[in-house]
Amino acid sequence: MVRQPGSAPTAAGLNSRDVILTAARALVGEKGYDGMAVSDLCAKSGLPASSIYYHFGNKLGVLAALLERTFEELHTLFPSPSAFDHLPPLERLEAWFSAACESLDERPDYLQLLVAIGVGPQKDAEAVQGTVRRIRDFAHASWVDALTPVFAPDGDEAGEKLVQELAVLGRALTDGLSVANSFDGISYGSQSASFVALVRGLARHRDVVA
């Protein structure tokens, strides 16, 4: 079971590396990466600075490892559109997006972490860029997978171009909802029906699958 951010690292078998990463996730959420000091990590994790430097080398190494763990957890938590292949295209898209929103509502700190990193200077660090790019590409590919049967089932160029544009829009929607969730308490799930309705309207306008 994935531990909640900020929870005390008392679970049996939780090693010091995981304890530090759990503490780092909570601190980034509270203070931002720039506001998180190694002394904060020590206080939050209950471990000495030597343990942090041993596992990660420096504070940026902590962030890179935290992003990598976030990617692994997202991969486990986030549903695949292929799980709904038994449904017609539009119903498949709606079922996938609803399930994705439920997953993000369970762990809103995932995307909040990425947004927090995305506005800071550390986003340009090589150790961070690679993992952030993998997370973004994973999300984009999921949107493309979900939208292709609706708008480009036969692989036509115009349909594929629209799919790419809508995938960017869908990813931007979830990015924005991470901010709305943090500031206003708006859930991802509460917005899924509106977005799906827009897609359905676009599908009807283009006279594609029902």
Coordinates of C-alpha atoms in Angstrom, one line a residue:
M1 CA 0.0 0.0 0.0
V2 CA 1.3 3.5 -0.9
R3 CA 1.8 5.6 2.2
Q4 CA 0.0 9.0 2.4
P5 CA 2.2 12.1 2.3
G6 CA 3.2 13.4 5.7
S7 CA 2.4 10.2 7.5
A8 CA 4.9 9.0 10.2
P9 CA 7.4 6.5 8.7
T10 CA 6.7 3.8 11.2
A11 CA 5.6 0.9 8.9
A12 CA 7.6 -2.2 9.3
G13 CA 10.1 -2.8 6.6
L14 CA 10.1 0.8 5.3
N15 CA 13.7 1.5 4.6
S16 CA 15.5 4.8 5.2
R17 CA 15.5 5.7 1.5
D18 CA 11.7 5.4 1.3
V19 CA 11.3 7.3 4.6
I20 CA 13.3 10.2 3.2
L21 CA 11.3 10.2 0.0
T22 CA 8.0 10.2 1.8
A23 CA 9.2 13.1 4.0
A24 CA 10.3 14.9 0.8
R25 CA 7.0 14.6 -0.9
A26 CA 5.2 16.1 2.2
L27 CA 7.7 18.9 2.4
V28 CA 7.5 19.8 -1.3
G29 CA 3.8 20.0 -0.9
E30 CA 4.1 22.2 2.2
K31 CA 7.0 24.5 1.3
G32 CA 7.9 23.8 -2.4
Y33 CA 11.2 22.4 -3.4
D34 CA 13.1 25.6 -2.9
G35 CA 11.7 26.0 0.6
M36 CA 12.7 22.5 1.6
A37 CA 16.1 22.4 3.4
V38 CA 18.1 19.3 4.2
S39 CA 17.5 20.1 7.9
D40 CA 13.7 19.9 7.2
L41 CA 14.2 16.5 5.7
C42 CA 16.1 15.4 8.8
A43 CA 13.4 16.7 11.1
K44 CA 10.5 15.2 9.0
S45 CA 12.1 11.8 8.4
G46 CA 13.9 11.4 11.8
L47 CA 17.1 10.6 10.0
P48 CA 20.5 12.3 10.0
A49 CA 21.8 14.4 7.0
S50 CA 24.4 11.7 6.4
S51 CA 21.7 9.2 5.5
I52 CA 20.2 11.7 3.0
Y53 CA 23.6 12.3 1.4
Y54 CA 24.4 8.6 1.3
H55 CA 21.3 7.7 -0.6
F56 CA 20.9 10.8 -2.8
G57 CA 24.1 12.8 -2.9
N58 CA 22.3 16.1 -2.5
K59 CA 18.9 17.8 -2.4
L60 CA 18.4 17.6 -6.1
G61 CA 19.1 13.9 -6.0
V62 CA 16.2 13.6 -3.5
L63 CA 13.9 15.4 -6.0
A64 CA 15.0 13.2 -8.9
A65 CA 14.4 10.0 -6.9
L66 CA 11.0 11.4 -5.7
L67 CA 10.0 12.0 -9.3
E68 CA 11.0 8.5 -10.3
R69 CA 9.0 7.0 -7.5
T70 CA 6.0 9.2 -8.4
F71 CA 6.2 7.9 -12.0
E72 CA 6.3 4.3 -10.8
E73 CA 3.3 4.9 -8.5
L74 CA 1.3 6.7 -11.2
H75 CA 2.0 3.8 -13.6
T76 CA 0.4 1.4 -11.0
L77 CA -2.5 3.7 -10.1
F78 CA -3.4 5.2 -13.4
P79 CA -5.8 3.1 -15.5
S80 CA -5.0 2.1 -19.1
P81 CA -7.5 2.9 -21.8
S82 CA -7.1 -0.7 -23.0
A83 CA -8.8 -1.9 -19.8
F84 CA -12.0 -0.6 -21.4
D85 CA -11.6 -2.1 -24.8
H86 CA -14.9 -4.0 -24.5
L87 CA -16.8 -0.7 -24.7
P88 CA -17.7 1.4 -27.8
P89 CA -15.2 4.2 -28.5
L90 CA -17.0 7.1 -26.7
E91 CA -18.1 4.9 -23.8
R92 CA -14.5 3.6 -23.6
L93 CA -13.1 7.2 -23.4
E94 CA -15.7 8.2 -20.8
A95 CA -15.0 5.1 -18.6
W96 CA -11.3 5.6 -18.8
F97 CA -11.3 9.3 -18.0
S98 CA -13.7 8.8 -15.1
A99 CA -11.4 6.1 -13.7
A100 CA -8.4 8.3 -14.2
C101 CA -10.1 11.1 -12.4
E102 CA -11.0 8.8 -9.5
S103 CA -7.3 7.7 -9.3
L104 CA -6.1 11.3 -9.3
D105 CA -8.7 12.2 -6.6
E106 CA -7.2 9.5 -4.5
R107 CA -3.7 10.9 -4.8
P108 CA -3.9 14.6 -5.9
D109 CA -0.4 15.1 -4.6
Y110 CA 1.0 13.4 -7.7
L111 CA 0.2 16.1 -10.2
Q112 CA 0.6 18.9 -7.6
L113 CA 4.2 17.7 -7.2
L114 CA 4.8 18.0 -10.9
V115 CA 3.2 21.4 -11.2
A116 CA 5.3 22.6 -8.2
I117 CA 8.4 21.4 -9.9
G118 CA 7.4 22.8 -13.3
V119 CA 7.4 26.4 -12.1
G120 CA 10.7 26.2 -10.3
P121 CA 14.3 26.6 -11.6
Q122 CA 15.0 22.9 -10.8
K123 CA 12.8 21.9 -13.8
D124 CA 15.9 22.6 -16.0
A125 CA 18.1 20.2 -14.2
E126 CA 19.1 17.2 -16.3
A127 CA 18.3 14.8 -13.3
V128 CA 14.8 16.1 -13.3
Q129 CA 14.0 16.7 -16.9
G130 CA 14.2 13.1 -18.0
T131 CA 11.7 11.7 -15.5
V132 CA 9.3 14.7 -15.9
R133 CA 9.4 14.1 -19.7
R134 CA 8.6 10.4 -19.2
I135 CA 5.6 11.2 -16.9
R136 CA 4.3 13.8 -19.4
D137 CA 4.8 11.4 -22.4
F138 CA 3.0 8.6 -20.5
A139 CA 0.0 10.9 -19.9
H140 CA 0.0 12.1 -23.5
A141 CA 0.1 8.5 -24.8
S142 CA -2.8 7.5 -22.6
W143 CA -4.9 10.4 -24.0
V144 CA -3.9 9.4 -27.6
D145 CA -4.9 5.8 -26.9
A146 CA -8.3 6.9 -25.4
L147 CA -9.1 9.4 -28.2
T148 CA -7.9 7.5 -31.3
P149 CA -10.8 5.1 -31.6
V150 CA -13.2 8.0 -31.5
F151 CA -11.6 10.4 -34.0
A152 CA -9.0 8.4 -36.0
P153 CA -10.0 4.7 -36.0
D154 CA -8.8 4.4 -39.6
G155 CA -5.6 6.3 -39.1
D156 CA -6.6 9.3 -41.3
E157 CA -4.2 12.2 -41.1
A158 CA -6.8 14.9 -40.1
G159 CA -8.2 12.6 -37.4
E160 CA -4.8 11.8 -36.0
K161 CA -3.9 15.6 -35.9
L162 CA -7.1 16.2 -34.0
V163 CA -6.3 13.4 -31.5
Q164 CA -2.9 15.0 -30.8
E165 CA -4.5 18.4 -30.2
L166 CA -7.1 17.0 -27.9
A167 CA -4.5 15.0 -26.0
V168 CA -2.6 18.2 -25.3
L169 CA -5.9 19.8 -24.2
G170 CA -6.8 16.8 -21.9
R171 CA -3.4 16.8 -20.3
A172 CA -3.6 20.6 -19.8
L173 CA -7.0 20.1 -18.2
T174 CA -5.7 17.7 -15.6
D175 CA -2.7 20.0 -15.0
G176 CA -5.1 22.9 -14.3
L177 CA -7.3 20.8 -12.1
S178 CA -4.3 20.0 -9.9
V179 CA -4.1 23.7 -9.2
A180 CA -7.9 24.0 -8.7
N181 CA -7.8 21.0 -6.4
S182 CA -5.1 22.6 -4.3
F183 CA -6.6 26.1 -4.0
D184 CA -10.3 25.5 -4.3
G185 CA -10.8 21.9 -3.4
I186 CA -12.3 21.1 -6.8
S187 CA -12.1 17.4 -7.5
Y188 CA -11.0 15.8 -10.8
G189 CA -14.1 13.6 -10.9
S190 CA -16.5 16.6 -10.7
Q191 CA -15.2 17.9 -14.1
S192 CA -15.0 14.7 -16.0
A193 CA -18.6 14.7 -17.3
S194 CA -18.3 18.2 -18.7
F195 CA -15.1 17.3 -20.7
V196 CA -16.6 14.1 -22.0
A197 CA -19.7 16.1 -23.1
L198 CA -17.5 18.4 -25.1
V199 CA -15.8 15.4 -26.8
R200 CA -19.2 13.9 -27.5
G201 CA -20.4 17.2 -29.1
L202 CA -17.2 17.4 -31.2
A203 CA -17.7 13.7 -32.3
R204 CA -21.3 14.5 -33.4
H205 CA -20.2 17.6 -35.2
R206 CA -17.6 15.6 -37.1
D207 CA -20.1 12.8 -37.7
V208 CA -17.8 10.1 -36.2
V209 CA -18.7 7.1 -34.0
A210 CA -21.6 7.4 -31.6

